């Protein structure tokens, strides 16, 4: 199994038992490209075109097997996930050429590049809009776009991607999120073909499913009120026990004591893999269901995730406790 940083950084992620990728309800398309008849992606491509998310290479051809350029890919992502422009500070007008050497301000894709940059997508200053995007480049940017929309639940199960050994930690993290949310399906022998060019049909399918995921699953993040200079709260303490779950995988059980009553629970928010086979499991304490009564008995909570074999783990709380040292327990 590959050992990669699987940092579930979709902001305040709460653990879920699983998420099924739903089909998007864009409605029946009144238009059909002539070169996608019988293609598995036909209905999704036509639906996206009907909504103005994607265009053809001509008036009646989509070219489903053609490579996606960065210009096309960024336009797909920005349009499909409805990313919005962000106001620049100081009232000044910022154009795409400020951020990108090869993006002309009057190019048809210029605004998409600017919006992508403003929403936190990691595009290199020297990116060539006409260059082909790889599958992992598109997947990585798509994940960042989803994360910019708000909070969403992810099943924290490490997927073994057999051809991912040369991916960066950030790329592997993004791919893990897409696999765990069922927005991307691995191929035979758990392969992804990360360095192959993403085709227009593949990109359309991912955008189609991601758009529905964003619409039905993601909860927009609300900026908390400014609490001034209040002293930082102490945090709950957690302990981790490891046991073998299968070939190359350990089950990690998080335990937190001193919860106020049995209505409180635990959510594993993310996992950060570090050097020397170490991992930090970040967790939060969930509150009881409103309107329910619970006995006033101090209790403990548990939550489970999975780690590559050979890793040790510590726990870090993201939730304030009535009184705690806040230290991690190995």
C-alpha positions as a LaTeX table, in Angstrom:
\begin{tabular}{lrrr}
\hline
Residue & $x$ (\AA) & $y$ (\AA) & $z$ (\AA) \\
\hline
Unk1 & 0.00 & 0.00 & 0.00 \\
Unk2 & 1.27 & 3.45 & $-0.84$ \\
Unk3 & 2.00 & 5.71 & 2.14 \\
Unk4 & 0.67 & 9.15 & 1.41 \\
Unk5 & $-0.72$ & 12.13 & 3.18 \\
Unk6 & $-4.42$ & 11.56 & 3.38 \\
Unk7 & $-5.37$ & 14.90 & 4.90 \\
Unk8 & $-9.10$ & 15.17 & 4.69 \\
Unk9 & $-8.97$ & 18.91 & 4.38 \\
Unk10 & $-12.51$ & 19.55 & 3.26 \\
Unk11 & $-12.60$ & 21.96 & 6.20 \\
Unk12 & $-14.77$ & 20.80 & 9.10 \\
Unk13 & $-15.38$ & 17.33 & 7.66 \\
Unk14 & $-17.61$ & 15.02 & 9.66 \\
Unk15 & $-17.26$ & 11.28 & 9.31 \\
Unk16 & $-20.01$ & 9.48 & 7.44 \\
Unk17 & $-20.78$ & 5.85 & 6.82 \\
Unk18 & $-20.60$ & 6.41 & 3.09 \\
Unk19 & $-21.81$ & 8.60 & 0.30 \\
Unk20 & $-23.28$ & 7.36 & $-2.97$ \\
Unk21 & $-22.64$ & 9.56 & $-5.97$ \\
Unk22 & $-26.08$ & 10.72 & $-7.05$ \\
Unk23 & $-27.16$ & 11.54 & $-10.57$ \\
Unk24 & $-27.60$ & 15.18 & $-11.41$ \\
Unk25 & $-31.09$ & 16.51 & $-12.05$ \\
Unk26 & $-30.35$ & 18.89 & $-14.87$ \\
Unk27 & $-33.39$ & 17.71 & $-16.79$ \\
Unk28 & $-33.74$ & 16.27 & $-20.26$ \\
Unk29 & $-31.56$ & 17.83 & $-22.89$ \\
Unk30 & $-33.14$ & 19.37 & $-25.97$ \\
Unk31 & $-29.81$ & 19.16 & $-27.80$ \\
Unk32 & $-27.71$ & 16.16 & $-28.82$ \\
Unk33 & $-24.15$ & 16.15 & $-30.16$ \\
Unk34 & $-23.81$ & 13.98 & $-33.25$ \\
Unk35 & $-20.57$ & 12.26 & $-32.17$ \\
Unk36 & $-21.59$ & 10.95 & $-28.75$ \\
Unk37 & $-24.52$ & 8.72 & $-29.70$ \\
Unk38 & $-24.19$ & 5.53 & $-27.64$ \\
Unk39 & $-21.34$ & 6.92 & $-25.53$ \\
Unk40 & $-21.77$ & 6.04 & $-21.82$ \\
Unk41 & $-21.41$ & 9.75 & $-21.04$ \\
Unk42 & $-23.95$ & 10.87 & $-23.66$ \\
Unk43 & $-26.77$ & 11.93 & $-21.35$ \\
Unk44 & $-24.45$ & 13.74 & $-18.94$ \\
Unk45 & $-22.65$ & 15.62 & $-21.71$ \\
Unk46 & $-25.91$ & 16.73 & $-23.28$ \\
Unk47 & $-27.34$ & 17.74 & $-19.91$ \\
Unk48 & $-24.26$ & 19.85 & $-19.11$ \\
Unk49 & $-24.41$ & 21.48 & $-22.53$ \\
Unk50 & $-28.08$ & 22.19 & $-22.04$ \\
Unk51 & $-27.17$ & 24.07 & $-18.85$ \\
Unk52 & $-24.36$ & 26.00 & $-20.54$ \\
Unk53 & $-21.62$ & 24.26 & $-18.55$ \\
Unk54 & $-19.78$ & 22.72 & $-21.52$ \\
Unk55 & $-19.63$ & 23.49 & $-25.23$ \\
Unk56 & $-18.75$ & 21.45 & $-28.29$ \\
Unk57 & $-15.71$ & 21.87 & $-30.49$ \\
Unk58 & $-18.18$ & 22.71 & $-33.27$ \\
Unk59 & $-21.91$ & 23.35 & $-33.28$ \\
Unk60 & $-22.74$ & 19.62 & $-33.38$ \\
Unk61 & $-19.56$ & 17.82 & $-32.26$ \\
Unk62 & $-18.29$ & 17.37 & $-28.70$ \\
Unk63 & $-15.14$ & 15.29 & $-29.46$ \\
Unk64 & $-15.53$ & 13.05 & $-26.38$ \\
Unk65 & $-12.18$ & 11.30 & $-26.78$ \\
Unk66 & $-10.15$ & 14.47 & $-27.33$ \\
Unk67 & $-7.76$ & 15.69 & $-24.66$ \\
Unk68 & $-8.90$ & 18.44 & $-22.33$ \\
Unk69 & $-6.73$ & 21.56 & $-22.40$ \\
Unk70 & $-6.19$ & 23.64 & $-19.28$ \\
Unk71 & $-8.39$ & 26.34 & $-20.83$ \\
Unk72 & $-11.24$ & 23.87 & $-21.32$ \\
Unk73 & $-10.69$ & 22.13 & $-17.98$ \\
Unk74 & $-10.69$ & 25.31 & $-15.89$ \\
Unk75 & $-13.81$ & 26.49 & $-17.73$ \\
Unk76 & $-15.51$ & 23.13 & $-17.02$ \\
Unk77 & $-14.71$ & 23.32 & $-13.30$ \\
Unk78 & $-15.64$ & 26.98 & $-12.81$ \\
Unk79 & $-18.90$ & 26.67 & $-14.74$ \\
Unk80 & $-19.86$ & 23.24 & $-13.43$ \\
Unk81 & $-19.36$ & 24.09 & $-9.75$ \\
Unk82 & $-20.59$ & 27.66 & $-10.17$ \\
Unk83 & $-17.52$ & 29.24 & $-8.63$ \\
Unk84 & $-18.03$ & 32.94 & $-8.04$ \\
Unk85 & $-15.64$ & 35.88 & $-8.52$ \\
Unk86 & $-14.14$ & 37.32 & $-5.35$ \\
Unk87 & $-13.77$ & 41.03 & $-4.71$ \\
Unk88 & $-10.15$ & 42.20 & $-4.66$ \\
Unk89 & $-8.87$ & 44.20 & $-1.72$ \\
Unk90 & $-8.59$ & 47.97 & $-1.84$ \\
Unk91 & $-11.17$ & 48.31 & $-4.60$ \\
Unk92 & $-8.56$ & 47.70 & $-7.31$ \\
Unk93 & $-9.35$ & 45.73 & $-10.45$ \\
Unk94 & $-7.31$ & 42.56 & $-10.85$ \\
Unk95 & $-7.05$ & 40.73 & $-14.18$ \\
Unk96 & $-5.96$ & 37.21 & $-15.00$ \\
Unk97 & $-2.64$ & 38.34 & $-16.49$ \\
Unk98 & $-1.58$ & 39.49 & $-13.03$ \\
Unk99 & $-1.54$ & 35.85 & $-11.90$ \\
Unk100 & $-0.71$ & 33.98 & $-15.12$ \\
Unk101 & 2.06 & 34.66 & $-17.62$ \\
Unk102 & 0.33 & 32.97 & $-20.58$ \\
Unk103 & $-3.31$ & 33.95 & $-19.99$ \\
Unk104 & $-4.32$ & 36.99 & $-22.02$ \\
Unk105 & $-6.94$ & 39.20 & $-20.41$ \\
Unk106 & $-9.17$ & 39.12 & $-23.51$ \\
Unk107 & $-9.01$ & 35.34 & $-24.01$ \\
Unk108 & $-12.34$ & 33.49 & $-23.78$ \\
Unk109 & $-11.05$ & 31.53 & $-20.78$ \\
Unk110 & $-9.43$ & 34.46 & $-18.91$ \\
Unk111 & $-12.28$ & 35.02 & $-16.46$ \\
Unk112 & $-12.39$ & 31.32 & $-15.59$ \\
Unk113 & $-8.69$ & 31.34 & $-14.71$ \\
Unk114 & $-9.15$ & 34.44 & $-12.55$ \\
Unk115 & $-12.15$ & 32.96 & $-10.72$ \\
Unk116 & $-10.29$ & 29.68 & $-10.18$ \\
Unk117 & $-7.36$ & 31.56 & $-8.66$ \\
Unk118 & $-9.66$ & 33.62 & $-6.44$ \\
Unk119 & $-11.28$ & 30.42 & $-5.13$ \\
Unk120 & $-7.99$ & 28.87 & $-4.08$ \\
Unk121 & $-7.24$ & 26.51 & $-6.98$ \\
Unk122 & $-3.49$ & 25.92 & $-7.19$ \\
Unk123 & $-2.60$ & 26.93 & $-10.73$ \\
Unk124 & 1.01 & 27.66 & $-11.55$ \\
Unk125 & 1.86 & 31.15 & $-12.79$ \\
Unk126 & 3.41 & 29.62 & $-15.91$ \\
Unk127 & 0.44 & 27.37 & $-16.77$ \\
Unk128 & $-0.16$ & 27.02 & $-20.50$ \\
Unk129 & $-3.89$ & 27.24 & $-21.34$ \\
Unk130 & $-3.34$ & 25.19 & $-24.49$ \\
Unk131 & $-1.50$ & 22.33 & $-22.76$ \\
Unk132 & $-3.33$ & 19.06 & $-22.12$ \\
Unk133 & $-4.44$ & 18.32 & $-18.56$ \\
Unk134 & $-3.66$ & 14.97 & $-16.99$ \\
Unk135 & $-6.28$ & 13.02 & $-15.09$ \\
Unk136 & $-4.62$ & 13.79 & $-11.76$ \\
Unk137 & $-4.30$ & 17.51 & $-12.56$ \\
Unk138 & $-8.01$ & 17.70 & $-13.32$ \\
Unk139 & $-8.91$ & 15.60 & $-10.27$ \\
Unk140 & $-6.75$ & 17.73 & $-7.96$ \\
Unk141 & $-8.28$ & 21.00 & $-9.16$ \\
Unk142 & $-11.79$ & 19.53 & $-9.04$ \\
Unk143 & $-11.28$ & 18.54 & $-5.40$ \\
Unk144 & $-10.04$ & 22.02 & $-4.52$ \\
Unk145 & $-13.09$ & 23.51 & $-6.20$ \\
Unk146 & $-15.38$ & 21.24 & $-4.15$ \\
Unk147 & $-13.57$ & 22.21 & $-0.96$ \\
Unk148 & $-14.04$ & 25.89 & $-1.78$ \\
Unk149 & $-17.82$ & 25.34 & $-1.74$ \\
Unk150 & $-18.02$ & 24.39 & 1.95 \\
Unk151 & $-18.08$ & 21.36 & 4.25 \\
Unk152 & $-18.84$ & 17.81 & 3.19 \\
Unk153 & $-18.68$ & 14.36 & 4.80 \\
Unk154 & $-16.13$ & 11.77 & 3.73 \\
Unk155 & $-15.66$ & 8.14 & 4.70 \\
Unk156 & $-12.12$ & 8.00 & 6.09 \\
Unk157 & $-10.97$ & 4.81 & 4.37 \\
Unk158 & $-7.52$ & 4.77 & 2.76 \\
Unk159 & $-7.77$ & 3.51 & $-0.84$ \\
Unk160 & $-4.82$ & 1.59 & $-2.28$ \\
Unk161 & $-4.10$ & 3.22 & $-5.67$ \\
Unk162 & $-1.64$ & 0.91 & $-7.37$ \\
Unk163 & $-0.25$ & 3.41 & $-9.91$ \\
Unk164 & $-0.08$ & 6.42 & $-7.60$ \\
Unk165 & 3.47 & 6.04 & $-6.31$ \\
Unk166 & 4.72 & 9.22 & $-7.99$ \\
Unk167 & 1.87 & 11.50 & $-6.96$ \\
Unk168 & 2.54 & 14.34 & $-4.57$ \\
Unk169 & 0.96 & 14.20 & $-1.12$ \\
Unk170 & $-1.52$ & 16.91 & $-2.13$ \\
Unk171 & $-2.50$ & 15.07 & $-5.33$ \\
Unk172 & $-2.92$ & 11.78 & $-3.49$ \\
Unk173 & $-5.03$ & 13.50 & $-0.85$ \\
Unk174 & $-7.35$ & 14.92 & $-3.50$ \\
Unk175 & $-7.67$ & 11.59 & $-5.26$ \\
Unk176 & $-8.45$ & 9.84 & $-1.97$ \\
Unk177 & $-11.28$ & 12.30 & $-1.37$ \\
Unk178 & $-12.77$ & 11.73 & $-4.83$ \\
Unk179 & $-12.52$ & 7.95 & $-4.45$ \\
Unk180 & $-14.06$ & 7.98 & $-0.98$ \\
Unk181 & $-16.95$ & 10.16 & $-2.10$ \\
Unk182 & $-17.48$ & 7.88 & $-5.13$ \\
Unk183 & $-16.95$ & 10.75 & $-7.57$ \\
Unk184 & $-14.09$ & 8.80 & $-9.14$ \\
Unk185 & $-13.99$ & 5.04 & $-9.62$ \\
Unk186 & $-10.67$ & 3.22 & $-9.82$ \\
Unk187 & $-10.11$ & 0.91 & $-12.77$ \\
Unk188 & $-8.80$ & $-2.66$ & $-12.99$ \\
Unk189 & $-6.28$ & $-3.55$ & $-10.27$ \\
Unk190 & $-7.00$ & $-0.26$ & $-8.47$ \\
Unk191 & $-5.40$ & 1.84 & $-11.20$ \\
Unk192 & $-6.22$ & 5.47 & $-11.96$ \\
Unk193 & $-3.88$ & 6.28 & $-14.90$ \\
Unk194 & $-2.97$ & 9.63 & $-13.26$ \\
Unk195 & $-0.59$ & 10.81 & $-15.96$ \\
Unk196 & $-2.83$ & 10.05 & $-18.94$ \\
Unk197 & $-4.57$ & 13.04 & $-20.47$ \\
Unk198 & $-8.13$ & 13.44 & $-19.24$ \\
Unk199 & $-10.62$ & 13.20 & $-22.10$ \\
Unk200 & $-13.51$ & 15.57 & $-22.62$ \\
Unk201 & $-16.00$ & 12.79 & $-21.87$ \\
Unk202 & $-14.23$ & 11.83 & $-18.63$ \\
Unk203 & $-14.07$ & 15.44 & $-17.50$ \\
Unk204 & $-17.76$ & 15.95 & $-18.29$ \\
Unk205 & $-18.79$ & 12.93 & $-16.20$ \\
Unk206 & $-16.71$ & 14.06 & $-13.21$ \\
Unk207 & $-18.11$ & 17.59 & $-13.45$ \\
Unk208 & $-21.66$ & 16.28 & $-13.79$ \\
Unk209 & $-21.39$ & 14.14 & $-10.66$ \\
Unk210 & $-19.43$ & 16.77 & $-8.71$ \\
Unk211 & $-22.09$ & 19.39 & $-9.49$ \\
Unk212 & $-24.81$ & 17.22 & $-7.98$ \\
Unk213 & $-22.59$ & 16.37 & $-5.02$ \\
Unk214 & $-22.05$ & 20.09 & $-4.39$ \\
Unk215 & $-25.76$ & 20.80 & $-4.70$ \\
Unk216 & $-27.04$ & 18.04 & $-2.43$ \\
Unk217 & $-24.23$ & 17.24 & 0.01 \\
Unk218 & $-22.00$ & 20.23 & 0.64 \\
Unk219 & $-22.95$ & 22.59 & 3.45 \\
Unk220 & $-21.69$ & 26.13 & 2.82 \\
Unk221 & $-19.29$ & 27.29 & 5.49 \\
Unk222 & $-20.50$ & 30.08 & 7.75 \\
Unk223 & $-17.87$ & 32.48 & 9.04 \\
Unk224 & $-18.02$ & 32.43 & 12.85 \\
Unk225 & $-18.43$ & 35.71 & 14.71 \\
Unk226 & $-15.31$ & 37.45 & 15.96 \\
Unk227 & $-14.76$ & 36.41 & 19.56 \\
Unk228 & $-12.16$ & 39.08 & 20.23 \\
Unk229 & $-9.14$ & 38.22 & 22.32 \\
Unk230 & $-10.68$ & 35.60 & 24.57 \\
Unk231 & $-8.25$ & 33.11 & 26.07 \\
Unk232 & $-7.95$ & 29.87 & 24.05 \\
Unk233 & $-10.09$ & 27.03 & 25.36 \\
Unk234 & $-8.62$ & 23.78 & 26.58 \\
Unk235 & $-9.25$ & 20.74 & 24.43 \\
Unk236 & $-10.47$ & 17.21 & 24.94 \\
Unk237 & $-7.85$ & 14.47 & 25.21 \\
Unk238 & $-7.99$ & 11.43 & 22.97 \\
Unk239 & $-6.18$ & 8.10 & 22.83 \\
Unk240 & $-5.61$ & 5.80 & 19.85 \\
Unk241 & $-5.45$ & 2.00 & 19.81 \\
Unk242 & $-4.39$ & 0.10 & 16.69 \\
Unk243 & $-5.28$ & $-3.41$ & 15.57 \\
Unk244 & $-4.86$ & $-5.24$ & 12.29 \\
Unk245 & $-7.89$ & $-4.93$ & 10.02 \\
Unk246 & $-6.59$ & $-6.64$ & 6.89 \\
Unk247 & $-3.54$ & $-6.94$ & 4.63 \\
Unk248 & $-1.61$ & $-3.69$ & 4.92 \\
Unk249 & $-4.33$ & $-1.92$ & 6.93 \\
Unk250 & $-4.78$ & $-1.21$ & 10.64 \\
Unk251 & $-7.98$ & $-0.23$ & 12.39 \\
Unk252 & $-7.48$ & 2.89 & 14.52 \\
Unk253 & $-9.94$ & 3.35 & 17.39 \\
Unk254 & $-10.14$ & 6.81 & 18.93 \\
Unk255 & $-11.36$ & 7.00 & 22.54 \\
Unk256 & $-12.24$ & 10.17 & 24.42 \\
Unk257 & $-13.16$ & 10.12 & 28.11 \\
Unk258 & $-14.99$ & 12.64 & 30.28 \\
Unk259 & $-17.80$ & 13.47 & 27.85 \\
Unk260 & $-20.57$ & 15.31 & 29.76 \\
Unk261 & $-23.32$ & 12.76 & 28.99 \\
Unk262 & $-24.12$ & 9.83 & 26.65 \\
Unk263 & $-25.59$ & 12.20 & 24.05 \\
Unk264 & $-22.15$ & 13.47 & 23.07 \\
Unk265 & $-20.27$ & 11.70 & 20.26 \\
Unk266 & $-17.08$ & 11.87 & 18.20 \\
Unk267 & $-16.33$ & 12.82 & 14.60 \\
Unk268 & $-12.97$ & 12.24 & 12.93 \\
Unk269 & $-12.30$ & 15.34 & 10.86 \\
Unk270 & $-9.08$ & 14.55 & 9.04 \\
Unk271 & $-5.85$ & 12.55 & 9.12 \\
Unk272 & $-2.40$ & 14.02 & 8.52 \\
Unk273 & 0.40 & 11.63 & 7.62 \\
Unk274 & 3.90 & 12.78 & 8.56 \\
Unk275 & 7.48 & 11.57 & 8.52 \\
Unk276 & 8.67 & 8.29 & 10.01 \\
Unk277 & 5.28 & 6.65 & 9.58 \\
Unk278 & 3.43 & 8.92 & 11.96 \\
Unk279 & $-0.13$ & 10.16 & 11.68 \\
Unk280 & $-2.22$ & 12.75 & 13.49 \\
Unk281 & $-5.96$ & 12.07 & 13.75 \\
Unk282 & $-7.95$ & 15.27 & 14.27 \\
Unk283 & $-11.34$ & 14.88 & 15.92 \\
Unk284 & $-14.23$ & 16.93 & 17.26 \\
Unk285 & $-16.87$ & 16.22 & 19.88 \\
Unk286 & $-20.44$ & 16.33 & 18.58 \\
Unk287 & $-23.29$ & 17.70 & 20.70 \\
Unk288 & $-26.42$ & 15.78 & 21.74 \\
Unk289 & $-29.54$ & 15.89 & 19.59 \\
Unk290 & $-31.62$ & 18.92 & 20.56 \\
Unk291 & $-34.77$ & 18.17 & 22.54 \\
Unk292 & $-33.56$ & 14.82 & 23.85 \\
Unk293 & $-32.89$ & 14.06 & 27.52 \\
Unk294 & $-29.75$ & 12.23 & 28.65 \\
Unk295 & $-28.65$ & 11.08 & 32.10 \\
Unk296 & $-26.02$ & 13.35 & 33.66 \\
Unk297 & $-23.35$ & 10.67 & 33.63 \\
Unk298 & $-19.76$ & 11.22 & 32.55 \\
Unk299 & $-19.11$ & 8.85 & 29.66 \\
Unk300 & $-16.65$ & 8.07 & 26.90 \\
Unk301 & $-16.95$ & 8.07 & 23.12 \\
Unk302 & $-15.25$ & 6.11 & 20.36 \\
Unk303 & $-14.78$ & 6.52 & 16.61 \\
Unk304 & $-12.98$ & 4.37 & 14.07 \\
Unk305 & $-10.83$ & 5.06 & 11.03 \\
Unk306 & $-8.13$ & 3.15 & 9.16 \\
Unk307 & $-4.37$ & 3.65 & 8.66 \\
Unk308 & $-1.69$ & 2.02 & 6.53 \\
Unk309 & 0.10 & $-0.75$ & 8.42 \\
Unk310 & 3.22 & 0.36 & 10.27 \\
Unk311 & 1.98 & 3.82 & 11.24 \\
Unk312 & 1.69 & 5.12 & 14.79 \\
Unk313 & $-0.93$ & 7.74 & 15.59 \\
Unk314 & $-1.71$ & 10.58 & 17.95 \\
Unk315 & $-5.04$ & 12.31 & 18.48 \\
Unk316 & $-5.69$ & 16.04 & 18.45 \\
Unk317 & $-8.96$ & 17.66 & 19.48 \\
Unk318 & $-10.65$ & 20.50 & 17.63 \\
Unk319 & $-13.29$ & 20.93 & 20.34 \\
Unk320 & $-13.02$ & 22.79 & 23.64 \\
Unk321 & $-13.54$ & 20.74 & 26.78 \\
Unk322 & $-14.67$ & 21.81 & 30.24 \\
Unk323 & $-11.14$ & 21.07 & 31.47 \\
Unk324 & $-8.32$ & 19.26 & 29.69 \\
Unk325 & $-4.60$ & 19.55 & 29.16 \\
Unk326 & $-5.13$ & 19.31 & 25.41 \\
Unk327 & $-2.16$ & 17.00 & 24.91 \\
Unk328 & $-2.19$ & 14.14 & 22.43 \\
Unk329 & $-1.90$ & 10.55 & 23.54 \\
Unk330 & $-0.05$ & 8.03 & 21.38 \\
\hline
\end{tabular}
